[in-house]
mmCIF file of C-alpha atoms and ligand atoms in Angstrom:
data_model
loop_
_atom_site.group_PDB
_atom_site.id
_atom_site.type_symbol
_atom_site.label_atom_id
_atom_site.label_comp_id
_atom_site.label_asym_id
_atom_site.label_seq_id
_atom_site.Cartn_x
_atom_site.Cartn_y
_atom_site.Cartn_z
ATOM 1 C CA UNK W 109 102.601 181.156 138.101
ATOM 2 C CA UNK W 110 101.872 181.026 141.498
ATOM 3 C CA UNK W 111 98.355 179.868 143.095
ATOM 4 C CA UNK W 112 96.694 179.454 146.369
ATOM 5 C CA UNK W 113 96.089 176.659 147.716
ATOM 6 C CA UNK W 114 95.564 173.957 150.619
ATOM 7 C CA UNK W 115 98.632 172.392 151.688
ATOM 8 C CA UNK W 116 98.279 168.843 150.700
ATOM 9 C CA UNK W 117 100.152 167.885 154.383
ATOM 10 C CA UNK W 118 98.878 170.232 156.430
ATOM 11 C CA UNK W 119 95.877 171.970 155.238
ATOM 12 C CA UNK W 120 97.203 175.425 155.900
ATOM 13 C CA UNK W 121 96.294 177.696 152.764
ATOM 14 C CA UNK W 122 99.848 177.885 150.931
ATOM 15 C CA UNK W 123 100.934 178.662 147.381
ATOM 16 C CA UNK W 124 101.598 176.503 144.627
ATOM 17 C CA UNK W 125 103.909 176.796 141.473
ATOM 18 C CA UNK W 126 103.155 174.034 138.770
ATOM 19 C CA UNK W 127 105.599 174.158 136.241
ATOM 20 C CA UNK W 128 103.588 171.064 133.732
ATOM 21 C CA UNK W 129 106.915 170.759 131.503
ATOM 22 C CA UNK W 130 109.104 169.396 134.694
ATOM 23 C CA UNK W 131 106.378 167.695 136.498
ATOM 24 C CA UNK W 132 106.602 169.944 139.076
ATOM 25 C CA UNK W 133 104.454 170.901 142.187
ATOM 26 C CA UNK W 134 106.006 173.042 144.706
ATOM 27 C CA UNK W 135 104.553 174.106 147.256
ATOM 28 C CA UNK W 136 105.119 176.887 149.822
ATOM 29 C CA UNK W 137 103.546 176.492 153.081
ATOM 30 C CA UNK W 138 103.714 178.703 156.355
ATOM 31 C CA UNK W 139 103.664 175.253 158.589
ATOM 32 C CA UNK W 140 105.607 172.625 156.420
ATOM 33 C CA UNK W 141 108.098 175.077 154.496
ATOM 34 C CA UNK W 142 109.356 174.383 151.411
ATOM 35 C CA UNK W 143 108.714 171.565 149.323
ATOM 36 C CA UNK W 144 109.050 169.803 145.586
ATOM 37 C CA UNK W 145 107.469 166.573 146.793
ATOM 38 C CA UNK W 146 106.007 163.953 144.111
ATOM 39 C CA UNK W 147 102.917 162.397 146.337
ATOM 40 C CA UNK W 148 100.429 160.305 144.989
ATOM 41 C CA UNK W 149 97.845 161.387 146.860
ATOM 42 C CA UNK W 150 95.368 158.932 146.509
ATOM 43 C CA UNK W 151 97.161 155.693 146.296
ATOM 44 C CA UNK W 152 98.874 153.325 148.555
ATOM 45 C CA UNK W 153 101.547 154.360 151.429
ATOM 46 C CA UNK W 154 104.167 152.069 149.633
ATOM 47 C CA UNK W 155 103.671 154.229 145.804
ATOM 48 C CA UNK W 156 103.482 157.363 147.878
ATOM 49 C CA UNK W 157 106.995 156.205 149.674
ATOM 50 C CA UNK W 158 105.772 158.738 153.160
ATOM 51 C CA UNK W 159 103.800 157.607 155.984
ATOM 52 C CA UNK W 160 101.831 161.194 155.852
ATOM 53 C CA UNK W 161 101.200 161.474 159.499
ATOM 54 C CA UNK W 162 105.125 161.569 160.260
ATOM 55 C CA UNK W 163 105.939 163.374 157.177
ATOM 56 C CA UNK W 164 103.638 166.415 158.816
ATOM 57 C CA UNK W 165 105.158 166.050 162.074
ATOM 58 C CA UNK W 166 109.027 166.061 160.290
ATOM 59 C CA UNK W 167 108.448 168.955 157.982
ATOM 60 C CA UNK W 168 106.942 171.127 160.822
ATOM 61 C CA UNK W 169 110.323 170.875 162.940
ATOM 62 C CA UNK W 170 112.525 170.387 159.891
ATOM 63 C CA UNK W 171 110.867 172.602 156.820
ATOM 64 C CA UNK W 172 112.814 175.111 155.180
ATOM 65 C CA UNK W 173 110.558 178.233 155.750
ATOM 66 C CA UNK W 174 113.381 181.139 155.324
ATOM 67 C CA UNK W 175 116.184 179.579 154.395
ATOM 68 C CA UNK W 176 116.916 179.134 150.308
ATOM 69 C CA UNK W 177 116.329 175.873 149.911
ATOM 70 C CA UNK W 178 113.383 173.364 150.037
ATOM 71 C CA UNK W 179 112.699 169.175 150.343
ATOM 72 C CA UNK W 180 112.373 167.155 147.649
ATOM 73 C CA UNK W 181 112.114 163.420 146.973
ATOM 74 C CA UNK W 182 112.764 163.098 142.729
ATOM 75 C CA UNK W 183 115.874 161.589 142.228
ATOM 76 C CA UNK W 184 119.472 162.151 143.414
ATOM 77 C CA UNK W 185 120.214 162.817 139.935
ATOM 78 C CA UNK W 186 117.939 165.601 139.556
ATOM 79 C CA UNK W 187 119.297 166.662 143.066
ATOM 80 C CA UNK W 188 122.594 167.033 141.685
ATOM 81 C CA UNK W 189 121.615 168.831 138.569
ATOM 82 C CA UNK W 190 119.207 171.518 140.460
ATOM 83 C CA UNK W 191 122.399 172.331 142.831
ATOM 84 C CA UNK W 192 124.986 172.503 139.684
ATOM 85 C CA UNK W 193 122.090 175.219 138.647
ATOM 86 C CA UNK W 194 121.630 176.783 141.923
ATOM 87 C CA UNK W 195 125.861 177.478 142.269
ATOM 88 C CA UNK W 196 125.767 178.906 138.657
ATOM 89 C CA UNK W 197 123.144 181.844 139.516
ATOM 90 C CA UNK W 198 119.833 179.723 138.344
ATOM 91 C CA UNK W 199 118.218 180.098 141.995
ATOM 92 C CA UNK W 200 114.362 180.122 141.043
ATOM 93 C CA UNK W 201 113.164 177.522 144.068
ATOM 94 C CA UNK W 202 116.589 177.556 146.038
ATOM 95 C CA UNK W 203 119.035 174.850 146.783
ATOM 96 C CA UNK W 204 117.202 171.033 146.591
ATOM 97 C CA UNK W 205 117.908 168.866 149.642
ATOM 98 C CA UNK W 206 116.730 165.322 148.873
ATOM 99 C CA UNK W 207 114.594 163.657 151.504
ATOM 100 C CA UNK W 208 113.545 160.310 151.788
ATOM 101 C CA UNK W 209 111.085 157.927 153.816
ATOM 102 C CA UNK W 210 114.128 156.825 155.680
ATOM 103 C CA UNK W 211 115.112 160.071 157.315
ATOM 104 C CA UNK W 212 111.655 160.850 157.872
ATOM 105 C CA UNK W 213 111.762 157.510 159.763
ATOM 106 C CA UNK W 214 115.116 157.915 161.612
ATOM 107 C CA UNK W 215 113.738 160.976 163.220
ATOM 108 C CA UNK W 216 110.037 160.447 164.319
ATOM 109 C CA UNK W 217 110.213 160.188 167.740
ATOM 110 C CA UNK W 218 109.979 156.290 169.009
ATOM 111 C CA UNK W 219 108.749 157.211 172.344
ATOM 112 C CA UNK W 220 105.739 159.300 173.405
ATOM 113 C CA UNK W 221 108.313 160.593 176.266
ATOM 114 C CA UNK W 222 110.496 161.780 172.896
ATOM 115 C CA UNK W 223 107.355 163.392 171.495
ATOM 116 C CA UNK W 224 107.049 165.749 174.733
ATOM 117 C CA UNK W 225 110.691 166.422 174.948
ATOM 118 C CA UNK W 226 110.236 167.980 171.023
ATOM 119 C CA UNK W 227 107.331 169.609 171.979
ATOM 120 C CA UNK W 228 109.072 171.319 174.248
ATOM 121 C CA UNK W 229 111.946 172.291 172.359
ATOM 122 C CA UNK W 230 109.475 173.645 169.761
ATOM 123 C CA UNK W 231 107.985 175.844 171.595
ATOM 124 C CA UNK W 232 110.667 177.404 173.246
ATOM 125 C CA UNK W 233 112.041 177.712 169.747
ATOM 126 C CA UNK W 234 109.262 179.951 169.165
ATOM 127 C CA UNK W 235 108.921 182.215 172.279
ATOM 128 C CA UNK W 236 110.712 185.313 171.901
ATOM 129 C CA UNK W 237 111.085 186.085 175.446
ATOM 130 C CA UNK W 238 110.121 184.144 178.483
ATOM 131 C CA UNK W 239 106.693 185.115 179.886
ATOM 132 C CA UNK W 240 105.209 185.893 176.669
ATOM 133 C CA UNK W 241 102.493 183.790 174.830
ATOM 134 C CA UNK W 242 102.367 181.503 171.846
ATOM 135 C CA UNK W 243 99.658 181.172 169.408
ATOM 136 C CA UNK W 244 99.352 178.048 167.190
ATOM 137 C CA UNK W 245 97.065 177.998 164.809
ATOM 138 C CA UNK W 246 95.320 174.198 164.474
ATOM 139 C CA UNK W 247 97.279 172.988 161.174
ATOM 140 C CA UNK W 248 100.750 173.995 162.870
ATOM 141 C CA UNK W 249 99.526 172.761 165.810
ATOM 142 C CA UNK W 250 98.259 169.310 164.802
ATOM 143 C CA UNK W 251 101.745 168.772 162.921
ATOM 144 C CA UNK W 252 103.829 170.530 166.119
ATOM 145 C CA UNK W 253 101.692 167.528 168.806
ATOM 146 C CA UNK W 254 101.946 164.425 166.479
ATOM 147 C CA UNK W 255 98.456 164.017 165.801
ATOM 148 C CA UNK W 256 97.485 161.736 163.329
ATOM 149 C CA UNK W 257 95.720 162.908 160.621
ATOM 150 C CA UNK W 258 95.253 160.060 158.178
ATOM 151 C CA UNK W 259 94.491 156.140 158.783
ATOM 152 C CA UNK W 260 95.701 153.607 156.546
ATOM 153 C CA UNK W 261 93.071 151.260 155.648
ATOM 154 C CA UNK W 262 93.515 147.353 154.337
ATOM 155 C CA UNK W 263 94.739 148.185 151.415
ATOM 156 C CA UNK W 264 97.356 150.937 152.277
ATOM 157 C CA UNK W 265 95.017 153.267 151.274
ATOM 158 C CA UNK W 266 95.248 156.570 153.614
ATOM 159 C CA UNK W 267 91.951 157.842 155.192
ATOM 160 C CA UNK W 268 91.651 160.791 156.147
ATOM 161 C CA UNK W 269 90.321 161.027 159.897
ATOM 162 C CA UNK W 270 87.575 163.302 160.743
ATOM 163 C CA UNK W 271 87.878 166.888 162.697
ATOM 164 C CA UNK W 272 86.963 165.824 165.902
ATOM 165 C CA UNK W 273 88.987 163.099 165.867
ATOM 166 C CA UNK W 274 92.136 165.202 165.505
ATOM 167 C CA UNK W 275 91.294 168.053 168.207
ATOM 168 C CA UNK W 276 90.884 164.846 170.792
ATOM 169 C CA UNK W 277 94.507 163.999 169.765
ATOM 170 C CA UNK W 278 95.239 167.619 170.391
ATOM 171 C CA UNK W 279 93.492 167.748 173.422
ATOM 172 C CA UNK W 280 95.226 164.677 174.956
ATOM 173 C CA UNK W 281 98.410 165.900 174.472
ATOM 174 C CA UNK W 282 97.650 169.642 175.485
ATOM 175 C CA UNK W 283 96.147 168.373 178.803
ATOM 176 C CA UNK W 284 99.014 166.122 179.579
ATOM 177 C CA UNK W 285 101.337 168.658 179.284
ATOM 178 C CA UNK W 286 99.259 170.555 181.280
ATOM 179 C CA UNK W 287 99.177 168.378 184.238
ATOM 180 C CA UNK W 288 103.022 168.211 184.178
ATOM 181 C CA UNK W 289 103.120 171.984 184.354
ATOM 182 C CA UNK W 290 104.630 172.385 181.374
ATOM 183 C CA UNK W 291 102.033 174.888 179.878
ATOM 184 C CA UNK W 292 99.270 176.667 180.331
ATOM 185 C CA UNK W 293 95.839 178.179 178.723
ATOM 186 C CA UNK W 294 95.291 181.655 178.064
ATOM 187 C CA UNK W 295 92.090 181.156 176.679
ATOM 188 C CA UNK W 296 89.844 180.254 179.718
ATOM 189 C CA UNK W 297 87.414 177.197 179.775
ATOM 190 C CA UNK W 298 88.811 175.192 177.217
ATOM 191 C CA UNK W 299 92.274 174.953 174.706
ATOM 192 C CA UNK W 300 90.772 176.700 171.770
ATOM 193 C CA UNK W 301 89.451 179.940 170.589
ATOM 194 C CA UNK W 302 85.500 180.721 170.142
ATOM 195 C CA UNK W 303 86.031 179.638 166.020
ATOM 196 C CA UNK W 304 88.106 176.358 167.152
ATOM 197 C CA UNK W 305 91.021 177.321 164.818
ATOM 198 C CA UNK W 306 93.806 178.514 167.155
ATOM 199 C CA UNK W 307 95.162 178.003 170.775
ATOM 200 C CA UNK W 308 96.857 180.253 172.577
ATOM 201 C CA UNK W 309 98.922 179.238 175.601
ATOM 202 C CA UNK W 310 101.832 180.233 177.757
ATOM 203 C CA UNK W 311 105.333 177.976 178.368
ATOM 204 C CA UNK W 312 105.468 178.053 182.619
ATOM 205 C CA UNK W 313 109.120 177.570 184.517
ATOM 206 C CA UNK W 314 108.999 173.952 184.453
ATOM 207 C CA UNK W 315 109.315 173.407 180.678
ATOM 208 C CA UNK W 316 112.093 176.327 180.419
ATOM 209 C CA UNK W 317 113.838 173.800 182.969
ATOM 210 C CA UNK W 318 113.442 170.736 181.033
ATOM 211 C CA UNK W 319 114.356 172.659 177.699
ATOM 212 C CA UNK W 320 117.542 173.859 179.380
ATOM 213 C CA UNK W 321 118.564 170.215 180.131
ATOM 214 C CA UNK W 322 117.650 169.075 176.746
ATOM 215 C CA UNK W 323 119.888 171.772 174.982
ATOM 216 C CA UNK W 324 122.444 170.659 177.087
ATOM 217 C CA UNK W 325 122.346 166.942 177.602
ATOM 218 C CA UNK W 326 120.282 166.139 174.166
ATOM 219 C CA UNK W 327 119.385 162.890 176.274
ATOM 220 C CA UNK W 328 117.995 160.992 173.079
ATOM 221 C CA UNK W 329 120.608 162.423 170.840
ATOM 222 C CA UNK W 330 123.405 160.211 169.063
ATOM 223 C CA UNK W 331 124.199 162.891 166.880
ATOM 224 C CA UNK W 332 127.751 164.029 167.075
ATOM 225 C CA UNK W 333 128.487 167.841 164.972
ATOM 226 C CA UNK W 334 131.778 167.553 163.325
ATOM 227 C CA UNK W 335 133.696 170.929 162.604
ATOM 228 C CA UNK W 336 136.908 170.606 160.266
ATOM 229 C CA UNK W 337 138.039 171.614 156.731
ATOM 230 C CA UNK W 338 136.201 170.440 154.290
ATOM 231 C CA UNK W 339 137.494 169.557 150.622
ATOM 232 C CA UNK W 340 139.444 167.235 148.462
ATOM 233 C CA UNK W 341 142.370 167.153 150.231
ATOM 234 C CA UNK W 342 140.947 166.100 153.432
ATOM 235 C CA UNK W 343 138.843 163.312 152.307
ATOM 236 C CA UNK W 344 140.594 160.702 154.485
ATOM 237 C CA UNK W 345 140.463 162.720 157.340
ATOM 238 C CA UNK W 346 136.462 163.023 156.883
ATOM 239 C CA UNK W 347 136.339 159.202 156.421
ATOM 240 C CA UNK W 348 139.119 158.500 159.641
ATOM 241 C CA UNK W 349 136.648 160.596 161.745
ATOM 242 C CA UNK W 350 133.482 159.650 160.698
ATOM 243 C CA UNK W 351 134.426 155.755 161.417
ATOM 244 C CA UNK W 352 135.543 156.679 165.081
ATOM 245 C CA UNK W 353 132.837 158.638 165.436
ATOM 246 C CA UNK W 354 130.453 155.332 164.150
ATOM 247 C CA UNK W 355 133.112 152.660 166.116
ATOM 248 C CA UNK W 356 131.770 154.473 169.086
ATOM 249 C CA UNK W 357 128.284 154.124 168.840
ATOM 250 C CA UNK W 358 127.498 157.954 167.817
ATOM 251 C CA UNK W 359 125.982 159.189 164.317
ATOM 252 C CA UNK W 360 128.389 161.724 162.639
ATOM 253 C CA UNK W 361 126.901 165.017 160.981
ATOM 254 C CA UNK W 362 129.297 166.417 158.036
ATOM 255 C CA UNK W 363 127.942 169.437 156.526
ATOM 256 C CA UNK W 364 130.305 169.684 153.254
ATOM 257 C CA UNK W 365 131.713 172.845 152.188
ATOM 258 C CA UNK W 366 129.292 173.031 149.745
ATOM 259 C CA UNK W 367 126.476 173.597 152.215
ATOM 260 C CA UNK W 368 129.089 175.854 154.055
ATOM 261 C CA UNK W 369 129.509 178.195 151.781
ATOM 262 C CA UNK W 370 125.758 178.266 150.449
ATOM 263 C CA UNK W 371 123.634 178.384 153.732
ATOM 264 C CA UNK W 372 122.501 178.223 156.449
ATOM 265 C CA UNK W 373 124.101 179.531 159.766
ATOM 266 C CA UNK W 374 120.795 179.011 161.674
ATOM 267 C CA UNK W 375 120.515 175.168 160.353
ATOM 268 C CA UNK W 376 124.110 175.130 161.514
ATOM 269 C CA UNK W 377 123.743 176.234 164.442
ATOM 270 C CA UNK W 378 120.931 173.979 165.430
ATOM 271 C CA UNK W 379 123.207 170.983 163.991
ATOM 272 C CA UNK W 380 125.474 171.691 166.878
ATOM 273 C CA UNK W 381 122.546 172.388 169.591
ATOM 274 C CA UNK W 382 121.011 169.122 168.944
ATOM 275 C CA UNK W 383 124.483 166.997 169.458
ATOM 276 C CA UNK W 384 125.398 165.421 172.197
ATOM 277 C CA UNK W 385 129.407 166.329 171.235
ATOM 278 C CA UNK W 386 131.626 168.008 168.866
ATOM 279 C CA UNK W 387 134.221 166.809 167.268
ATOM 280 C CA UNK W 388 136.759 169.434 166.099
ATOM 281 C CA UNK W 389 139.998 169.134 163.911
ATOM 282 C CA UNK W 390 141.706 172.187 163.511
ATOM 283 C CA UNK W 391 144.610 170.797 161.525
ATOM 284 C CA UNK W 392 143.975 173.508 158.863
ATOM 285 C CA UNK W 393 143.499 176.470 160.815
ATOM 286 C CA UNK W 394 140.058 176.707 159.806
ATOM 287 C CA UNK W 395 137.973 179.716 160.728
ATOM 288 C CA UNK W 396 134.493 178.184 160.916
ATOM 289 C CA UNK W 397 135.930 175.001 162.581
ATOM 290 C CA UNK W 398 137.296 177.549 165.459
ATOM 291 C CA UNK W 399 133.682 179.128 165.364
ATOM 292 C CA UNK W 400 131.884 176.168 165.684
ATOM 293 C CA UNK W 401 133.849 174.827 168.661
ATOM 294 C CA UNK W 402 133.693 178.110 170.165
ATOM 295 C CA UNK W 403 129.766 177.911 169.722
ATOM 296 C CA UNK W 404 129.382 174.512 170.802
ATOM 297 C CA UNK W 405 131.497 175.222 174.437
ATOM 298 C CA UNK W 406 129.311 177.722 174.643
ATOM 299 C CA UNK W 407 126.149 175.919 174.973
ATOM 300 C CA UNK W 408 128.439 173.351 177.443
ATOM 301 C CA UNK W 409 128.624 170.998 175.246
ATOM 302 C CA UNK W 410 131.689 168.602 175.460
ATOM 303 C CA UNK W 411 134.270 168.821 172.463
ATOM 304 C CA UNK W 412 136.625 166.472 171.484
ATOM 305 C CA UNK W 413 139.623 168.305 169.674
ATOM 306 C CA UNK W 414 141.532 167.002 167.243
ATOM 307 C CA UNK W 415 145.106 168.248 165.639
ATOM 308 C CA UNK W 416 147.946 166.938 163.307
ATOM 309 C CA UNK W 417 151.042 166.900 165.334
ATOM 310 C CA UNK W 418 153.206 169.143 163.155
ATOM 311 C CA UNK W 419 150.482 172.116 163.260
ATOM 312 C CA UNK W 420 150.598 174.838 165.905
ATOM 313 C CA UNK W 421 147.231 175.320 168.451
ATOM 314 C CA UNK W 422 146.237 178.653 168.520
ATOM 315 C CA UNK W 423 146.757 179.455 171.927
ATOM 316 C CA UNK W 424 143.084 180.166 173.274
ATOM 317 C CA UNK W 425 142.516 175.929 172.120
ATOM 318 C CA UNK W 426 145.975 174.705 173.049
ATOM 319 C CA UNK W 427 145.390 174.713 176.797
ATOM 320 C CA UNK W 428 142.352 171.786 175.991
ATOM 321 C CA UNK W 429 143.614 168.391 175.966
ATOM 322 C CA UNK W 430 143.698 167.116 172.217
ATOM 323 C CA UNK W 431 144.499 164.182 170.456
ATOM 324 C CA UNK W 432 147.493 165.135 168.321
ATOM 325 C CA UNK W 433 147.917 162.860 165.331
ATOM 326 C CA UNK W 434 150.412 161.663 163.019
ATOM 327 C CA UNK W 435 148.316 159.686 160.187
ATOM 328 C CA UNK W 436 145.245 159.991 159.191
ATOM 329 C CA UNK W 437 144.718 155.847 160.083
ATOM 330 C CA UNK W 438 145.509 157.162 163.764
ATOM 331 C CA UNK W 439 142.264 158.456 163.902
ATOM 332 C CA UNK W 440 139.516 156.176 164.311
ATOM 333 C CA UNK W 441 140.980 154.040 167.126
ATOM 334 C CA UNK W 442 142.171 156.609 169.298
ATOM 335 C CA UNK W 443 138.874 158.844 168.626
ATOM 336 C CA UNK W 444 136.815 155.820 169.606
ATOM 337 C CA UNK W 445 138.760 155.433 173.028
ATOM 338 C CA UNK W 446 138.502 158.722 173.690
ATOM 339 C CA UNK W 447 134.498 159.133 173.423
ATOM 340 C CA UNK W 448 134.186 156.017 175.654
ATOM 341 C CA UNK W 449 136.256 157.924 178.282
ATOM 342 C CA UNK W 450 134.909 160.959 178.027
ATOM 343 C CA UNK W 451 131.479 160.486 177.045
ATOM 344 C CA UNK W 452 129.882 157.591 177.869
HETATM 345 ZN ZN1 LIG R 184 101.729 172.493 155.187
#
């Protein structure tokens, strides 16, 4: 049974599913996607395992609003299980991806400079065509700019921090990207609508320029998108490139077959916008792996490519200088070199 209700991250007026026999709250939100998170609400941040403030800001730019799948944080085990389900026709919430304090961690922005760069990127994410105008309503918003919505007092308690305290957040970061002509207000006097609830602004020239450089450069990013067959028989070739890719300095993303097969061409797609590289092995032929390097050159991204010696290039790809390989314990080193001479 589904019921409305506030979203316990963002406030936004969402819809809940309790299902008392697994424990279960899930929640469906228009700002924070979907989610089957176990929060203690009212205790300390180390029981609840999320500092909430980031959590907002992650599932904002990370939630799984369309896509058939959702965020959870019960066990790996449970993970597992809900997948073997989901692959045998039992698809009642989606596909489960775990998520953890960690990853929310790894990806908060350290930097307020990293905060404006996302900014950025979100909104042109959500422009449909240059010129026109973006409305935000305040819960999106708040989530979208950082703002802090809870302190944590003494005891690790959170605290939830009053109205006005928020919109001042908002408004800070708002007028600073004003002043870098970033964006600007439609509504005139001040950010926000007569009721307060909703802002409505327009992206100007010099954030389409900075978002262009981002896509392409992904200054911050040490993600590297790796495109190659995935299964059991090329397990060592998985491990030989992920530890060149991680010799180098560079954070490898393998989406496994599984994932492939299941979902999510957007999510895949972004995957390979937000790296800095791609790493390609087309040892096996493989259709997607061609796709995805085809993708990634088109966004200029560099690619690295990658071959076993004794299979034949298709000819658009044989042209690009690859490294050919014998063994898979070829891989690392050479791999390694070749991102330090090529990417650095
Ligand atoms: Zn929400």
């Amino acid at each position: 049974m589904s019921e409305q209700c506030k979203c316990p991250m963002c406030n936004s007026n969402a819809w809940l599913d309790v299902d008392i026999s697994a424990a279960s709250k899930f929640y469906s939100c228009p700002v924070c996607g979907r989610i089957d998170l176990q929060l203690n609400l009212d205790t300390r941040i180390d029981e609840v395992q999320f500092d909430r403030n980031h959590l907002a800001a992650f599932l904002v730019y990370n939630g799984y609003k369309n896509e058939l799948a959702f965020y959870t944080n019960r066990s790996k085990e449970w993970v597992d299980k809900v997948k073997e389900e989901f692959h045998k026709g039992n698809r009642e919430h989606g596909l489960p991806v775990y998520l953890d304090n960690e990853t929310v961690e790894n990806w908060y922005p350290k930097t307020f400079a990293e905060k404006i760069d996302r900014i950025l990127l979100y909104f042109g994410d959500h422009i449909k065509h240059v010129g026109e105008s973006l409305t935000l309503k305040k819960e999106e918003l708040y989530s979208v700019l950082f703002v802090d919505r809870f302190d944590y007092d003494q005891f690790g308690k959170p605290v939830e921090r009053g109205n006005g305290a928020l919109k001042s957040q908002a408004d800070f970061m708002l007028n600073y990207l004003k002043d870098q002509s970033y964006i600007k207000s439609l509504t005139s006097a001040s950010w926000w609508n007569t009721s307060g609830d909703e802002i409505n602004l327009q992206v100007l020239p010099t954030c389409y320029a900075r978002i262009d450089l981002l896509q392409k450069n992904n200054t911050h990013g040490k993600d590297v998108f790796v495109a190659m067959k995935f299964g059991d028989d090329t397990t060592k070739l998985r491990e030989a490139i992920h530890k060149g890719i991680k010799n180098a300095g560079y954070k490898p993303i393998l989406i496994d077959e599984v994932e492939h097969n299941e979902f999510i061409i957007p999510e895949l797609l972004k995957h390979i916008k937000d790296s800095k590289f791609v790493v390609v092995d087309l040892t096996h032929q493989n259709n997607g792996a061609y796709f995805e390097e085809g993708y990634a050159m088109g966004l200029g991204k560099p690619v690295i490519q990658l071959c076993k010696s004794t299979t034949k290039l298709h000819f658009d790809v044989a042209q690009k200088n690859t490294i050919m390989w014998k063994t898979e314990e070829d891989i690392p080193e050479r791999l390694e070199k070749r991102i330090k001479a090529t990417i650095d």
